[in-house]
Structures are given as C-alpha cells and as structure tokens.
C-alpha cells in the first residue's frame, strides 16, 4: 500500500514508519525535518503543515491508500491538513490520546464517552492538551471525505522515546547509589509500547476500518515498583530504592509526572482512572501488548547507543529531577523524626 505519514521522525511516528516499511509498504513522510532524520527507505517531503502552500505542494499529483497523522495538536491546523488531503486517500488515521475523552482521568472513560467540548477549528489557546486533541478528532471526522480512524493511546514508552520518562529513569538508575523512589511501589500502572500502537494502527488502517479505539496496555501490566525494578535489572545497577510517601514528597516540593516521571502524586479523585483505561474494544480488534520487561530492555539497548552527555530530550519540558534536589530530599528523609 501507499501511505502518507505526517511526522515520522520522532517517537511514535518513527515506529509507524519502521513497521510500515517492514510490511513492504511505500511510505511518504511529511515533516519539517527538525525533529530528526527520516527513516531510510521513505520518500521524505519537507514542509510545514501550517503552510497552505506546503500542503498544496504535498497533495499535488499524489494519492495514498491511507494517511497516518501522528503530529496533530491544534484543531485548526489539523483541519487544514484534512481538507488538503481529502480525496487523496481512502482513510485518514489520526493519533489522538485517551486524554481527549471527556472527564478523563477523573472519570472512567471509553471510546463511547465522547471527547471534551472543543470546536474543530479551535486555536492553540482554546484548551489544554486533552481538550485540543478532542477538537482535532472532530476536525478529522467532520472534514475528511472518507474513512476516519481515531487512535487514542495511553501512556506510550519504548525505544526512541523523546519525552524521556523511561530514558530518564534508566539513566538515573544506571548511575546507582540511593535512588529516590516515589509513593507506593505496589501502585498499578498501564503502559503500552509504541511498536504495539504502530502494529495495531496499521492493522486497522490496512483493513479500511473507520472507528475509534483506546489503545494501551492491559490495566496493571506492571506496578511502579516492578517497573523500577526492571530498570535496575536491565542496567545491572546496584541502585538502592528509597521509597518515600507522597505527603513527604509534596512537602519537599517534588513534582509529579515531570520531575518524577510517571508518578502521579498523592491519590486524588482527579486522577483516579489514569491507569485503568478499558481496552476490551481494541483487544477484540487485535491489539496485543508485549511484556513491559521487553519495552524496558529494548529502550535500554537503544539508549546505550547514545552517549550520556547527548541524552537530551524534549523541547519544552525537561523530565527528571536534578541530582542536587534528589540528594537534598534524601537527606531530609534521613533526618525526619523517628
């Protein structure tokens, strides 16, 4: 098949390209060429999706079996891409997020829940990440003349992760010593590998499916403690985890999710369902999730190819805690009253 992939050089987009090429597909990528090099074997078209002229040049004289859009965050911008490509492909596949589901993660949500209220022509200042993703979904479904496939991934990890959640933990644990470990080690998680998202997405697009799917790993496929232990095992580290309760960490101004990647902070009704996304619909359609241990192992193998001084991820948000702050919190933990 002939596939157009908007993006294709970063994390999930790269996994999509690698999987599509492995299946023998003819792949065109459309991106600005700023986030990384194209995977060898694609037709790379340079351009900005916010430029009408670039979109017109992309579509001129070309057609595809389906489009996969992995880099849409603003409804108005996604809508322009949809209109430019409508009639040029049978299916428009948009990679959204479970964060687009109305009420998530405070409320349990499924594909039938619907998305947050957001207009299909909303601009970047009209909502947060999840709200805007919901608007992007509407821009696709209302603007494309053909099949529309909406993929709503959960928390994605794996090789080439450019957010640095798992890469930061692997790098920190590899250094060894006493490691600040946040919260309850038995807290369940729900993780999915980018390669499994890519496999499922391409399976559906190849079949011409027009539907929406929440796509993540099975609930409780690891715990926070189990996840960090996998990091210790694959790195061969002598790290000693020092588990600290959430209240202490809040008092020490330790930041959830970003400063301590994937730790959600103290239990709160606002995040009750973050790690319990129903996946029955996607699993019935063929979603299969590899063991978290494989994701951790393969990410470490990829990360070891990158010198530590060059492990810089994220353009706007730096994940992970500074060594000086971690040391200060460990000292405060040791000095707390018996």
Coordinates of C-alpha atoms in Angstrom, one line a residue:
X1 CA 0.0 0.0 0.0
X2 CA 0.9 3.7 -0.3
X3 CA 1.0 5.5 3.0
X4 CA 1.4 9.2 3.9
X5 CA 2.7 9.7 7.4
X6 CA 2.5 13.2 8.8
X7 CA 5.5 13.3 11.1
X8 CA 7.6 10.2 11.1
X9 CA 10.9 11.1 12.5
X10 CA 10.2 11.2 16.3
X11 CA 8.9 8.6 18.6
X12 CA 5.6 7.0 17.7
X13 CA 5.8 8.3 14.1
X14 CA 9.1 6.6 13.7
X15 CA 7.7 3.4 15.0
X16 CA 4.9 3.7 12.5
X17 CA 7.3 4.2 9.6
X18 CA 9.6 1.3 10.6
X19 CA 6.6 -1.1 10.9
X20 CA 5.1 0.1 7.6
X21 CA 8.4 -0.4 5.7
X22 CA 8.8 -3.9 7.3
X23 CA 5.4 -4.7 5.8
X24 CA 6.6 -3.7 2.3
X25 CA 4.5 -0.5 2.1
X26 CA 5.5 2.6 0.1
X27 CA 5.8 5.4 2.7
X28 CA 5.9 9.1 2.2
X29 CA 6.6 11.3 5.2
X30 CA 5.7 15.0 5.5
X31 CA 7.6 17.0 8.1
X32 CA 9.8 20.0 8.7
X33 CA 13.0 17.9 9.2
X34 CA 13.7 19.4 12.6
X35 CA 13.0 16.6 15.0
X36 CA 15.3 14.0 13.4
X37 CA 16.3 12.3 10.2
X38 CA 13.8 10.4 8.1
X39 CA 14.0 6.6 8.3
X40 CA 15.9 5.3 5.3
X41 CA 13.5 4.0 2.6
X42 CA 10.9 6.7 2.7
X43 CA 10.1 9.5 0.3
X44 CA 10.6 12.5 2.5
X45 CA 8.7 15.6 1.7
X46 CA 9.8 18.7 3.6
X47 CA 7.1 21.2 4.6
X48 CA 5.2 22.8 7.4
X49 CA 1.6 21.6 8.0
X50 CA 0.7 25.2 9.0
X51 CA 1.6 26.4 5.5
X52 CA -1.2 26.1 2.9
X53 CA 1.3 26.3 0.1
X54 CA 3.3 23.4 1.6
X55 CA 0.1 21.3 1.9
X56 CA -0.9 22.0 -1.6
X57 CA 2.6 21.0 -2.9
X58 CA 2.4 17.8 -0.9
X59 CA -1.0 16.8 -2.3
X60 CA -0.3 17.9 -5.9
X61 CA -0.3 14.8 -8.1
X62 CA -0.1 12.4 -5.2
X63 CA -2.6 9.9 -3.7
X64 CA -2.3 7.3 -1.0
X65 CA -4.3 4.4 0.4
X66 CA -4.3 6.0 3.8
X67 CA -2.9 8.8 5.9
X68 CA -1.5 8.5 9.4
X69 CA -1.3 11.7 11.3
X70 CA 0.9 11.4 14.4
X71 CA 1.7 15.1 14.9
X72 CA -1.6 17.0 15.2
X73 CA -2.2 19.0 18.4
X74 CA -4.3 22.1 17.3
X75 CA -7.7 21.5 15.7
X76 CA -7.4 24.4 13.3
X77 CA -4.1 23.1 12.0
X78 CA -5.3 19.5 11.7
X79 CA -8.4 20.7 9.8
X80 CA -6.2 22.4 7.2
X81 CA -4.3 19.1 6.6
X82 CA -7.6 17.2 6.5
X83 CA -9.1 19.5 3.8
X84 CA -5.9 19.4 1.8
X85 CA -5.8 15.6 1.7
X86 CA -9.5 14.8 1.5
X87 CA -10.0 12.9 -1.7
X88 CA -6.3 12.0 -1.8
X89 CA -6.7 8.9 0.4
X90 CA -9.4 6.4 1.4
X91 CA -8.7 6.7 5.2
X92 CA -7.4 9.4 7.4
X93 CA -5.9 8.0 10.6
X94 CA -5.5 10.4 13.5
X95 CA -3.4 9.6 16.6
X96 CA -5.2 11.3 19.4
X97 CA -4.9 10.4 23.2
X98 CA -7.0 9.0 25.9
X99 CA -6.7 12.5 27.4
X100 CA -9.3 13.6 24.8
X101 CA -12.0 11.5 26.5
X102 CA -14.5 13.7 28.3
X103 CA -13.9 13.7 32.1
X104 CA -10.7 11.5 31.9
X105 CA -8.9 10.8 34.2
X106 CA -11.3 11.8 36.9
X107 CA -14.0 9.7 35.4
X108 CA -13.8 6.2 33.8
X109 CA -14.0 6.6 30.1
X110 CA -14.4 4.5 27.0
X111 CA -14.5 5.2 23.3
X112 CA -18.2 5.8 23.6
X113 CA -17.7 8.5 26.2
X114 CA -17.0 11.1 23.6
X115 CA -14.5 13.9 23.7
X116 CA -14.1 17.1 25.7
X117 CA -16.1 20.0 24.3
X118 CA -13.9 21.7 21.7
X119 CA -14.6 23.2 18.3
X120 CA -13.0 21.6 15.2
X121 CA -11.5 25.0 14.3
X122 CA -10.1 25.8 17.8
X123 CA -6.8 27.5 18.1
X124 CA -3.8 26.7 20.4
X125 CA -5.1 28.9 23.2
X126 CA -8.6 27.3 23.3
X127 CA -7.8 24.4 25.7
X128 CA -5.3 22.1 27.3
X129 CA -3.7 19.1 25.6
X130 CA -6.7 16.7 26.0
X131 CA -9.3 19.3 25.1
X132 CA -7.4 20.3 21.9
X133 CA -7.0 16.6 20.9
X134 CA -10.8 16.2 21.1
X135 CA -11.1 19.1 18.8
X136 CA -8.6 17.6 16.4
X137 CA -10.7 14.4 16.3
X138 CA -13.7 16.4 15.3
X139 CA -11.7 18.2 12.6
X140 CA -10.8 14.9 11.1
X141 CA -14.3 13.3 11.4
X142 CA -16.1 16.3 10.1
X143 CA -13.7 17.4 7.4
X144 CA -12.5 14.2 5.7
X145 CA -14.4 12.7 2.9
X146 CA -13.7 9.0 3.5
X147 CA -13.0 6.7 6.4
X148 CA -11.7 8.2 9.6
X149 CA -9.8 6.1 12.1
X150 CA -9.1 7.6 15.6
X151 CA -6.5 6.0 17.8
X152 CA -6.4 7.1 21.4
X153 CA -3.2 5.8 23.0
X154 CA -2.5 5.7 26.7
X155 CA 1.0 6.2 28.2
X156 CA 3.5 5.2 25.4
X157 CA 7.0 4.0 26.1
X158 CA 9.7 2.3 24.1
X159 CA 12.9 2.8 22.0
X160 CA 13.4 6.3 20.6
X161 CA 11.1 7.8 23.3
X162 CA 11.7 11.6 23.0
X163 CA 9.9 12.6 26.2
X164 CA 12.4 10.9 28.5
X165 CA 10.2 9.3 31.0
X166 CA 11.7 5.8 30.8
X167 CA 15.0 7.1 29.4
X168 CA 15.5 9.3 32.5
X169 CA 14.7 6.6 34.9
X170 CA 17.0 4.2 33.1
X171 CA 19.9 6.7 33.1
X172 CA 19.3 7.7 36.7
X173 CA 19.1 4.1 38.0
X174 CA 22.2 3.1 35.9
X175 CA 24.2 5.6 37.9
X176 CA 23.4 3.5 41.0
X177 CA 23.5 4.6 44.7
X178 CA 20.5 5.6 46.7
X179 CA 17.6 6.4 44.4
X180 CA 14.5 8.4 45.4
X181 CA 11.5 6.2 44.7
X182 CA 8.2 8.0 44.9
X183 CA 5.0 6.8 46.5
X184 CA 3.7 3.2 46.8
X185 CA 5.7 0.5 45.0
X186 CA 2.6 -1.5 44.6
X187 CA 0.7 1.2 42.7
X188 CA -0.6 -0.3 39.4
X189 CA 0.4 1.1 36.0
X190 CA -0.9 0.6 32.5
X191 CA 1.9 1.1 29.9
X192 CA 2.0 0.4 26.1
X193 CA 4.9 0.1 23.7
X194 CA 5.0 2.4 20.7
X195 CA 5.7 -0.5 18.5
X196 CA 2.4 -2.2 19.6
X197 CA 0.5 1.0 18.9
X198 CA 2.0 1.1 15.5
X199 CA 1.2 -2.5 14.7
X200 CA -2.4 -2.1 15.8
X201 CA -2.9 1.2 14.0
X202 CA -1.5 -0.1 10.7
X203 CA -3.6 -3.3 11.0
X204 CA -6.8 -1.2 11.2
X205 CA -5.8 1.2 8.5
X206 CA -4.9 -1.5 6.1
X207 CA -8.4 -3.0 6.6
X208 CA -10.0 0.3 5.9
X209 CA -11.6 0.4 9.4
X210 CA -13.5 3.6 10.2
X211 CA -13.8 3.6 14.0
X212 CA -12.1 4.8 17.2
X213 CA -10.1 2.8 19.7
X214 CA -8.5 3.4 23.1
X215 CA -5.1 1.8 22.7
X216 CA -2.9 1.0 25.7
X217 CA -1.6 -2.0 27.7
X218 CA -3.7 -4.1 29.9
X219 CA -4.5 -2.5 33.3
X220 CA -2.0 -3.4 35.9
X221 CA 0.5 -4.8 33.4
X222 CA 3.2 -3.6 35.9
X223 CA 3.5 -1.7 39.2
X224 CA 5.6 1.3 39.9
X225 CA 8.0 -0.8 42.0
X226 CA 8.0 -3.5 39.4
X227 CA 8.8 -1.0 36.6
X228 CA 11.7 0.5 38.5
X229 CA 13.0 -3.0 39.4
X230 CA 13.0 -3.9 35.7
X231 CA 15.1 -0.7 35.1
X232 CA 17.6 -1.9 37.8
X233 CA 17.8 -5.4 36.3
X234 CA 18.4 -4.4 32.7
X235 CA 21.1 -1.8 33.6
X236 CA 22.8 -4.1 36.0
X237 CA 22.8 -1.4 38.6
X238 CA 23.5 -1.5 42.3
X239 CA 20.8 1.1 42.9
X240 CA 19.0 1.1 46.3
X241 CA 15.5 2.4 46.1
X242 CA 14.4 4.6 49.0
X243 CA 10.6 4.7 48.9
X244 CA 9.1 7.9 50.2
X245 CA 5.4 8.5 50.9
X246 CA 3.5 11.1 48.8
X247 CA 2.9 13.5 51.6
X248 CA 6.6 13.8 52.4
X249 CA 7.4 14.4 48.7
X250 CA 4.8 17.1 48.4
X251 CA 6.2 18.8 51.5
X252 CA 9.6 18.6 49.7
X253 CA 8.1 20.2 46.6
X254 CA 8.9 17.1 44.5
X255 CA 7.0 17.4 41.2
X256 CA 4.7 14.7 40.0
X257 CA 4.9 13.3 36.4
X258 CA 7.6 15.6 35.1
X259 CA 10.2 15.8 37.9
X260 CA 9.5 12.2 38.9
X261 CA 8.3 10.7 35.6
X262 CA 5.1 8.7 35.7
X263 CA 4.5 9.3 39.4
X264 CA 1.1 10.9 39.7
X265 CA 1.5 12.4 43.2
X266 CA -0.9 11.8 46.1
X267 CA -4.1 9.9 45.5
X268 CA -6.7 12.2 44.2
X269 CA -10.2 11.9 42.6
X270 CA -8.9 14.0 39.7
X271 CA -6.6 11.1 38.5
X272 CA -8.5 8.1 39.8
X273 CA -8.7 6.4 36.4
X274 CA -5.4 7.3 34.8
X275 CA -4.1 3.8 35.0
X276 CA -7.4 2.0 34.2
X277 CA -8.4 2.7 30.6
X278 CA -10.7 -0.1 29.3
X279 CA -9.0 -1.8 26.3
X280 CA -11.6 -4.5 25.5
X281 CA -12.7 -3.0 22.2
X282 CA -9.1 -2.7 20.9
X283 CA -8.2 -6.2 22.1
X284 CA -11.2 -7.6 20.3
X285 CA -9.9 -5.9 17.2
X286 CA -6.5 -7.5 17.6
X287 CA -4.4 -5.3 20.0
X288 CA -1.6 -7.3 21.6
X289 CA 0.8 -5.8 24.1
X290 CA 4.3 -7.1 24.7
X291 CA 5.6 -7.5 28.2
X292 CA 6.8 -4.3 29.9
X293 CA 10.1 -6.1 30.5
X294 CA 10.7 -6.2 26.8
X295 CA 10.0 -2.5 26.4
X296 CA 12.4 -1.6 29.2
X297 CA 15.1 -3.9 27.8
X298 CA 14.9 -2.6 24.3
X299 CA 14.8 1.0 25.4
X300 CA 18.0 0.5 27.4
X301 CA 19.6 -1.2 24.4
X302 CA 18.7 1.9 22.3
X303 CA 19.7 4.3 25.0
X304 CA 23.2 2.8 25.4
X305 CA 23.9 3.7 21.8
X306 CA 23.6 7.4 22.8
X307 CA 26.4 9.0 24.9
X308 CA 25.0 10.2 28.2
X309 CA 26.1 13.8 27.5
X310 CA 23.9 13.7 24.4
X311 CA 20.8 12.3 26.1
X312 CA 18.7 15.5 25.8
X313 CA 15.0 15.0 25.2
X314 CA 12.0 17.3 24.9
X315 CA 12.0 20.8 23.5
X316 CA 9.8 22.5 26.1
X317 CA 9.7 20.2 29.2
X318 CA 12.7 18.6 30.8
X319 CA 11.7 15.4 32.6
X320 CA 13.6 14.2 35.7
X321 CA 14.9 15.6 39.0
X322 CA 18.2 17.4 39.3
X323 CA 20.8 15.4 41.2
X324 CA 21.2 18.2 43.8
X325 CA 17.5 18.2 44.6
X326 CA 17.3 14.5 44.9
X327 CA 20.3 14.5 47.3
X328 CA 18.6 17.2 49.4
X329 CA 15.4 15.2 49.6
X330 CA 17.2 12.0 50.5
X331 CA 19.0 13.9 53.3
X332 CA 15.7 15.3 54.5
X333 CA 14.2 11.8 54.5
X334 CA 17.1 10.5 56.6
X335 CA 16.8 13.4 59.1
X336 CA 13.0 13.1 59.6
X337 CA 11.9 12.4 63.2
X338 CA 11.6 8.7 64.1

